[in-house]
Short mmCIF file of C-alpha atoms in Angstrom, two decimals:
data_model
loop_
_atom_site.label_atom_id
_atom_site.label_comp_id
_atom_site.label_asym_id
_atom_site.label_seq_id
_atom_site.Cartn_x
_atom_site.Cartn_y
_atom_site.Cartn_z
CA UNK A 17 60.73 22.65 46.17
CA UNK A 18 63.73 23.24 44.06
CA UNK A 19 63.65 26.18 41.91
CA UNK A 20 63.60 26.06 38.12
CA UNK A 21 67.18 26.33 36.69
CA UNK A 22 68.03 28.01 33.57
CA UNK A 23 68.31 24.60 31.57
CA UNK A 24 64.86 23.55 32.45
CA UNK A 25 63.12 27.08 31.54
CA UNK A 26 64.75 26.64 28.22
CA UNK A 27 63.47 23.19 27.80
CA UNK A 28 60.13 24.26 28.93
CA UNK A 29 59.90 27.07 26.45
CA UNK A 30 61.12 24.89 24.00
CA UNK A 31 58.30 22.31 24.41
CA UNK A 32 55.63 24.92 24.61
CA UNK A 33 56.59 26.00 20.98
CA UNK A 34 56.04 22.58 19.70
CA UNK A 35 53.56 21.70 17.08
CA UNK A 36 52.43 18.39 16.24
CA UNK A 37 53.02 17.78 12.36
CA UNK A 38 51.44 15.16 10.61
CA UNK A 39 53.73 12.59 8.70
CA UNK A 40 52.58 12.80 5.36
CA UNK A 41 53.10 14.76 1.98
CA UNK A 42 51.41 18.24 2.40
CA UNK A 43 50.15 18.03 -1.21
CA UNK A 44 46.44 17.47 -1.79
CA UNK A 45 45.77 14.39 -3.54
CA UNK A 46 49.38 12.73 -2.55
CA UNK A 47 48.91 9.74 -0.19
CA UNK A 48 52.69 9.44 0.67
CA UNK A 49 53.57 8.55 4.20
CA UNK A 50 56.64 6.54 3.71
CA UNK A 51 59.69 7.09 5.90
CA UNK A 52 61.51 9.03 3.16
CA UNK A 53 59.63 12.28 3.75
CA UNK A 54 61.42 15.24 4.47
CA UNK A 55 60.34 18.31 6.62
CA UNK A 56 59.90 22.02 5.30
CA UNK A 57 63.45 23.60 6.10
CA UNK A 58 61.70 26.89 7.05
CA UNK A 59 59.23 26.05 9.49
CA UNK A 60 59.79 22.04 10.18
CA UNK A 61 55.75 21.71 10.68
CA UNK A 62 54.96 20.00 7.23
CA UNK A 63 56.49 16.98 5.20
CA UNK A 64 56.96 16.53 1.61
CA UNK A 65 57.87 13.32 -0.63
CA UNK A 66 59.81 15.50 -3.07
CA UNK A 67 61.37 18.60 -4.03
CA UNK A 68 58.72 18.86 -6.69
CA UNK A 69 55.82 18.73 -4.61
CA UNK A 70 57.37 21.17 -2.10
CA UNK A 71 57.72 23.70 -4.70
CA UNK A 72 54.21 22.82 -5.83
CA UNK A 73 52.83 23.74 -2.32
CA UNK A 74 54.93 26.78 -1.56
CA UNK A 75 52.29 29.24 -2.88
CA UNK A 76 49.80 28.11 -0.40
CA UNK A 77 52.54 27.27 2.56
CA UNK A 78 54.63 30.29 2.18
CA UNK A 79 52.84 32.96 4.51
CA UNK A 80 52.17 30.03 7.13
CA UNK A 81 55.56 28.88 7.09
CA UNK A 82 56.95 32.26 7.59
CA UNK A 83 54.55 33.13 10.56
CA UNK A 84 55.26 29.96 12.05
CA UNK A 85 58.92 30.20 11.97
CA UNK A 86 58.78 33.68 13.31
CA UNK A 87 57.02 32.37 16.45
CA UNK A 88 59.79 30.03 16.98
CA UNK A 89 57.80 27.06 16.66
CA UNK A 90 58.94 23.57 15.81
CA UNK A 91 57.05 20.32 14.36
CA UNK A 92 57.04 17.13 15.94
CA UNK A 93 56.17 14.32 13.26
CA UNK A 94 53.57 11.73 14.12
CA UNK A 95 51.03 9.17 12.57
CA UNK A 96 47.85 8.28 13.72
CA UNK A 97 49.33 5.15 14.82
CA UNK A 98 51.69 6.79 17.07
CA UNK A 99 48.87 8.82 18.88
CA UNK A 100 47.05 5.55 19.44
CA UNK A 101 49.95 3.78 20.85
CA UNK A 102 51.16 6.49 22.88
CA UNK A 103 47.72 6.68 24.54
CA UNK A 104 45.47 3.81 23.26
CA UNK A 105 41.72 4.84 22.65
CA UNK A 106 40.34 5.50 25.88
CA UNK A 107 36.75 4.99 27.35
CA UNK A 108 34.83 6.96 30.39
CA UNK A 109 35.85 4.10 32.55
CA UNK A 110 39.74 4.41 31.45
CA UNK A 111 39.58 8.11 31.82
CA UNK A 112 38.13 8.16 35.30
CA UNK A 113 40.72 5.47 36.72
CA UNK A 114 43.62 7.38 35.06
CA UNK A 115 42.16 10.96 36.75
CA UNK A 116 41.89 9.26 40.19
CA UNK A 117 45.61 7.39 40.07
CA UNK A 118 48.28 8.55 42.27
CA UNK A 119 51.01 10.53 40.48
CA UNK A 120 54.18 8.22 40.58
CA UNK A 121 57.29 9.47 42.23
CA UNK A 122 59.37 9.80 39.30
CA UNK A 123 56.52 11.33 37.33
CA UNK A 124 57.19 14.65 34.92
CA UNK A 125 54.95 17.13 33.20
CA UNK A 126 53.62 15.55 29.89
CA UNK A 127 53.88 18.96 28.43
CA UNK A 128 57.16 20.65 29.48
CA UNK A 129 58.98 17.76 30.83
CA UNK A 130 59.53 19.35 34.29
CA UNK A 131 59.65 16.64 37.44
CA UNK A 132 58.01 16.81 40.87
CA UNK A 133 61.27 18.06 42.25
CA UNK A 134 60.72 21.52 40.70
CA UNK A 135 57.16 21.89 40.28
CA UNK A 136 53.76 20.90 41.69
CA UNK A 137 52.31 18.16 39.67
CA UNK A 138 48.50 16.98 39.22
CA UNK A 139 46.34 15.41 36.60
CA UNK A 140 44.15 16.99 33.95
CA UNK A 141 40.44 16.62 34.98
CA UNK A 142 39.43 15.81 31.34
CA UNK A 143 41.78 13.10 30.66
CA UNK A 144 44.28 12.45 33.70
CA UNK A 145 47.42 13.54 31.99
CA UNK A 146 50.16 14.64 34.52
CA UNK A 147 51.01 18.30 34.15
CA UNK A 148 52.35 21.41 35.91
CA UNK A 149 49.45 22.29 38.39
CA UNK A 150 50.56 25.87 38.82
CA UNK A 151 47.14 27.59 37.80
CA UNK A 152 46.91 29.46 41.62
CA UNK A 153 50.02 31.35 40.19
CA UNK A 154 48.44 32.52 37.23
CA UNK A 155 48.42 36.40 36.70
CA UNK A 156 44.86 37.54 35.13
CA UNK A 157 44.95 38.74 31.90
CA UNK A 158 48.57 37.93 31.25
CA UNK A 159 47.31 35.36 28.70
CA UNK A 160 50.41 33.08 29.94
CA UNK A 161 50.35 29.44 28.73
CA UNK A 162 53.38 28.64 30.96
CA UNK A 163 50.98 26.97 33.29
CA UNK A 164 50.29 23.49 31.49
CA UNK A 165 47.20 22.01 32.90
CA UNK A 166 45.48 25.30 32.92
CA UNK A 167 46.69 25.51 29.08
CA UNK A 168 45.57 22.01 28.54
CA UNK A 169 42.09 22.43 29.98
CA UNK A 170 41.71 25.68 28.05
CA UNK A 171 43.42 25.62 24.74
CA UNK A 172 43.07 21.80 23.71
CA UNK A 173 40.01 19.82 22.04
CA UNK A 174 40.51 17.33 24.87
CA UNK A 175 39.69 20.29 27.33
CA UNK A 176 36.80 21.20 25.50
CA UNK A 177 35.59 17.72 24.92
CA UNK A 178 35.23 17.35 28.58
CA UNK A 179 33.72 20.77 29.43
CA UNK A 180 31.00 20.25 26.81
CA UNK A 181 30.09 17.08 28.41
CA UNK A 182 30.63 15.19 25.21
CA UNK A 183 30.49 11.14 25.61
CA UNK A 184 27.82 8.35 25.73
CA UNK A 185 25.01 10.46 27.15
CA UNK A 186 25.19 12.41 24.24
CA UNK A 187 25.36 9.62 21.57
CA UNK A 188 29.06 10.52 21.18
CA UNK A 189 32.60 9.03 21.80
CA UNK A 190 34.65 9.22 25.34
CA UNK A 191 37.87 9.83 23.53
CA UNK A 192 38.01 13.53 21.82
CA UNK A 193 40.24 11.86 19.17
CA UNK A 194 37.22 10.23 17.46
CA UNK A 195 34.60 12.35 18.49
CA UNK A 196 32.37 13.92 16.10
CA UNK A 197 30.60 16.75 18.22
CA UNK A 198 26.98 17.83 18.45
CA UNK A 199 25.55 21.37 18.18
CA UNK A 200 28.96 22.78 18.60
CA UNK A 201 31.02 20.34 16.93
CA UNK A 202 34.11 18.71 18.89
CA UNK A 203 37.57 19.33 17.33
CA UNK A 204 36.38 22.61 16.78
CA UNK A 205 34.53 21.35 13.67
CA UNK A 206 36.73 18.98 12.52
CA UNK A 207 34.61 16.04 10.92
CA UNK A 208 35.91 12.32 10.65
CA UNK A 209 36.45 12.77 6.83
CA UNK A 210 38.78 16.12 7.68
CA UNK A 211 35.97 18.34 6.21
CA UNK A 212 36.05 21.71 7.52
CA UNK A 213 32.73 23.07 9.14
CA UNK A 214 31.77 26.18 11.30
CA UNK A 215 32.36 25.78 14.85
CA UNK A 216 30.94 28.79 16.53
CA UNK A 217 29.31 32.02 16.15
CA UNK A 218 29.67 35.40 17.58
CA UNK A 219 27.47 38.28 16.78
CA UNK A 220 25.87 36.14 13.94
CA UNK A 221 29.51 35.63 12.34
CA UNK A 222 30.73 32.31 11.75
CA UNK A 223 34.19 31.47 12.92
CA UNK A 224 35.90 28.76 11.12
CA UNK A 225 37.92 25.89 12.15
CA UNK A 226 41.35 26.19 14.07
CA UNK A 227 43.47 23.41 13.97
CA UNK A 228 45.48 24.69 16.74
CA UNK A 229 43.82 23.38 19.36
CA UNK A 230 44.04 19.93 18.52
CA UNK A 231 47.96 20.09 17.51
CA UNK A 232 49.54 22.38 19.79
CA UNK A 233 51.96 21.37 22.47
CA UNK A 234 49.25 21.10 25.17
CA UNK A 235 47.85 17.89 23.43
CA UNK A 236 49.34 14.92 25.48
CA UNK A 237 48.71 13.24 21.96
CA UNK A 238 47.33 14.72 18.79
CA UNK A 239 44.11 14.10 16.63
CA UNK A 240 44.55 11.42 13.88
CA UNK A 241 46.32 12.82 10.53
CA UNK A 242 43.09 11.78 8.71
CA UNK A 243 41.21 14.52 10.60
CA UNK A 244 43.79 17.13 9.70
CA UNK A 245 43.41 18.55 6.33
CA UNK A 246 46.26 19.48 4.01
CA UNK A 247 46.88 23.17 3.18
CA UNK A 248 46.58 25.91 5.75
CA UNK A 249 46.28 25.07 9.22
CA UNK A 250 45.38 28.29 10.67
CA UNK A 251 42.66 30.97 10.08
CA UNK A 252 43.66 34.30 8.73
CA UNK A 253 42.85 37.75 9.52
CA UNK A 254 39.90 39.04 7.76
CA UNK A 255 41.56 42.61 7.16
CA UNK A 256 44.92 41.54 6.87
CA UNK A 257 45.14 37.93 5.94
CA UNK A 258 48.19 37.08 8.43
CA UNK A 259 47.80 33.93 9.87
CA UNK A 260 46.45 33.71 13.30
CA UNK A 261 48.73 31.41 15.15
CA UNK A 262 46.27 31.70 18.45
CA UNK A 263 47.67 34.83 20.44
CA UNK A 264 44.47 36.79 20.52
CA UNK A 265 41.96 37.65 18.39
CA UNK A 266 38.75 39.71 18.03
CA UNK A 267 35.52 39.00 16.24
CA UNK A 268 34.08 41.59 14.18
CA UNK A 269 30.54 41.84 12.34
CA UNK A 270 32.30 43.28 9.12
CA UNK A 271 35.47 41.21 8.87
CA UNK A 272 34.96 37.91 11.10
CA UNK A 273 37.96 37.02 13.15
CA UNK A 274 40.75 39.74 12.93
CA UNK A 275 44.13 40.03 14.67
CA UNK A 276 44.63 42.50 17.63
CA UNK A 277 46.53 45.21 15.38
CA UNK A 278 43.42 45.11 13.05
CA UNK A 279 40.75 44.77 15.56
CA UNK A 280 41.93 48.01 17.05
CA UNK A 281 41.89 50.09 14.25
#
């Protein structure tokens, strides 16, 4: 198998840093979804209909904007229609057939774009997405997300939906994008109306929703925009209040979810 070129590695790194960005004005109460929307110049991960609305939202968006930009993340705008046009709403039968389908000779990883000539490809067990099947190369405790199928299974709501056995037998939808969840809600606690609810509990401490799992680069398609609330997308450290853009955290009895630095104090 051919080695990965510098160009391939650069493209792969760039795609891993992508964040799906809902195409709608980020100001609460504004329903503008027109083509005239402009991206935030700082992070490129939220949209605004006017300079006035961007200024109005800056107090809320400021810390998240700087944190996202510092991580080198970039936004790929989308609409709900884009999501379902790219991958139509799937039934259990559709998913099973896709998982079992042979991988075309000209296929490439849906996440990083690498082709079969440079990496071994496989299908995700949850949805049939084609991705880099390199989990056997993962180094324990490295927390590397460069192994696309592994990251899709572990860091997306699609993977969670499958592992929890959500579907008709539980009175739930086959497709994670419209699943309401049960005891521990699918979408890590996002209801169809976009309301935030608690997703899980550690040591009796409730941990709020983190939309990163529904919008990160390891999602072949993102969640409908209607299920993504406006304002802050990421949870904050319970001690220093910095945005936790999923790269390791701890849950404490006194402060809830905290960053690694605060957790080691």
